[in-house]
Amino acid sequence: MPKLKVLPGHAICPQGAEIDAEPGKSICDTLLEHHIDIEHACEKQAACTTCHVILRQGYDSLEPAEEKEEDMLDKAWGLEATSRLSCQADKGGGAKRRGV
């Protein structure tokens, strides 16, 4: 099963974590299932940027972002080349290891 590594230092997971990530499940859903309370103000509809994450590993193994997600990411604070909305990332595939 792929691993999702959450780097320490962020308010939602100050100690960091490494958790199993079920393929086909979004990063947001995986985090929430493991009691890591990432914001998702639009209820995971790709209509806001509160679940914006920056991936440090595994970006290329995710399903490509759809146009709606890319349009929202243009509004995200701190946008990087490996930014994704965690509610949309990994709907159909999965990296062996992802770092956020």
C-alpha positions as semicolon CSV with decimal commas, in nm:
position;residue;x (nm);y (nm);z (nm)
1;M;0,000;0,000;0,000
2;P;0,135;0,348;-0,082
3;K;0,258;0,564;0,204
4;L;0,169;0,928;0,263
5;K;0,427;1,121;0,461
6;V;0,314;1,446;0,623
7;L;0,611;1,664;0,705
8;P;0,626;1,812;1,057
9;G;0,591;2,181;1,126
10;H;0,243;2,249;0,996
11;A;-0,034;2,334;1,242
12;I;-0,247;2,036;1,143
13;C;0,025;1,778;1,213
14;P;0,314;1,932;1,412
15;Q;0,486;1,596;1,475
16;G;0,455;1,479;1,115
17;A;0,316;1,138;1,023
18;E;0,359;0,849;0,784
19;I;0,032;0,675;0,700
20;D;-0,098;0,413;0,462
21;A;-0,277;0,565;0,163
22;E;-0,539;0,357;-0,014
23;P;-0,498;0,384;-0,393
24;G;-0,784;0,572;-0,556
25;K;-0,860;0,777;-0,244
26;S;-0,786;1,149;-0,236
27;I;-0,506;1,283;-0,020
28;C;-0,766;1,487;0,173
29;D;-0,978;1,180;0,252
30;T;-0,668;0,986;0,357
31;L;-0,559;1,263;0,593
32;L;-0,906;1,298;0,744
33;E;-0,938;0,922;0,798
34;H;-0,615;0,934;0,998
35;H;-0,737;1,224;1,215
36;I;-0,527;1,488;1,042
37;D;-0,777;1,771;1,017
38;I;-0,695;1,943;0,690
39;E;-0,938;2,220;0,600
40;H;-1,179;2,157;0,314
41;A;-1,425;2,447;0,322
42;C;-1,600;2,358;-0,005
43;E;-1,666;1,998;0,106
44;K;-1,413;1,861;-0,145
45;Q;-1,572;2,012;-0,456
46;A;-1,260;2,190;-0,591
47;A;-1,432;2,523;-0,527
48;C;-1,176;2,669;-0,283
49;T;-0,807;2,634;-0,197
50;T;-0,822;2,552;0,175
51;C;-0,694;2,196;0,117
52;H;-0,398;2,311;-0,096
53;V;-0,089;2,097;-0,041
54;I;0,260;2,100;-0,187
55;L;0,393;1,757;-0,272
56;R;0,762;1,692;-0,213
57;Q;0,759;1,338;-0,357
58;G;0,532;1,139;-0,583
59;Y;0,379;1,429;-0,776
60;D;0,435;1,268;-1,116
61;S;0,257;0,948;-1,017
62;L;-0,073;1,121;-0,938
63;E;-0,357;1,150;-1,185
64;P;-0,321;1,482;-1,375
65;A;-0,512;1,781;-1,239
66;E;-0,834;1,863;-1,420
67;E;-0,900;2,215;-1,551
68;K;-1,130;2,304;-1,258
69;E;-0,855;2,217;-1,009
70;E;-0,593;2,409;-1,207
71;D;-0,820;2,715;-1,217
72;M;-0,858;2,705;-0,838
73;L;-0,486;2,647;-0,782
74;D;-0,419;2,974;-0,967
75;K;-0,579;3,143;-0,664
76;A;-0,384;2,947;-0,400
77;W;-0,144;3,123;-0,167
78;G;0,210;2,989;-0,195
79;L;0,151;2,807;-0,523
80;E;0,440;2,585;-0,637
81;A;0,493;2,364;-0,939
82;T;0,396;2,059;-0,731
83;S;0,085;2,213;-0,570
84;R;-0,243;2,021;-0,571
85;L;-0,580;2,045;-0,405
86;S;-0,570;1,748;-0,170
87;C;-0,941;1,685;-0,226
88;Q;-0,874;1,619;-0,595
89;A;-0,529;1,460;-0,594
90;D;-0,506;1,084;-0,648
91;K;-0,862;1,003;-0,743
92;G;-0,761;0,711;-0,961
93;G;-0,402;0,608;-0,908
94;G;-0,135;0,639;-0,652
95;A;0,228;0,696;-0,585
96;K;0,429;0,441;-0,394
97;R;0,524;0,723;-0,160
98;R;0,395;1,078;-0,143
99;G;0,523;1,355;0,077
100;V;0,320;1,661;0,171
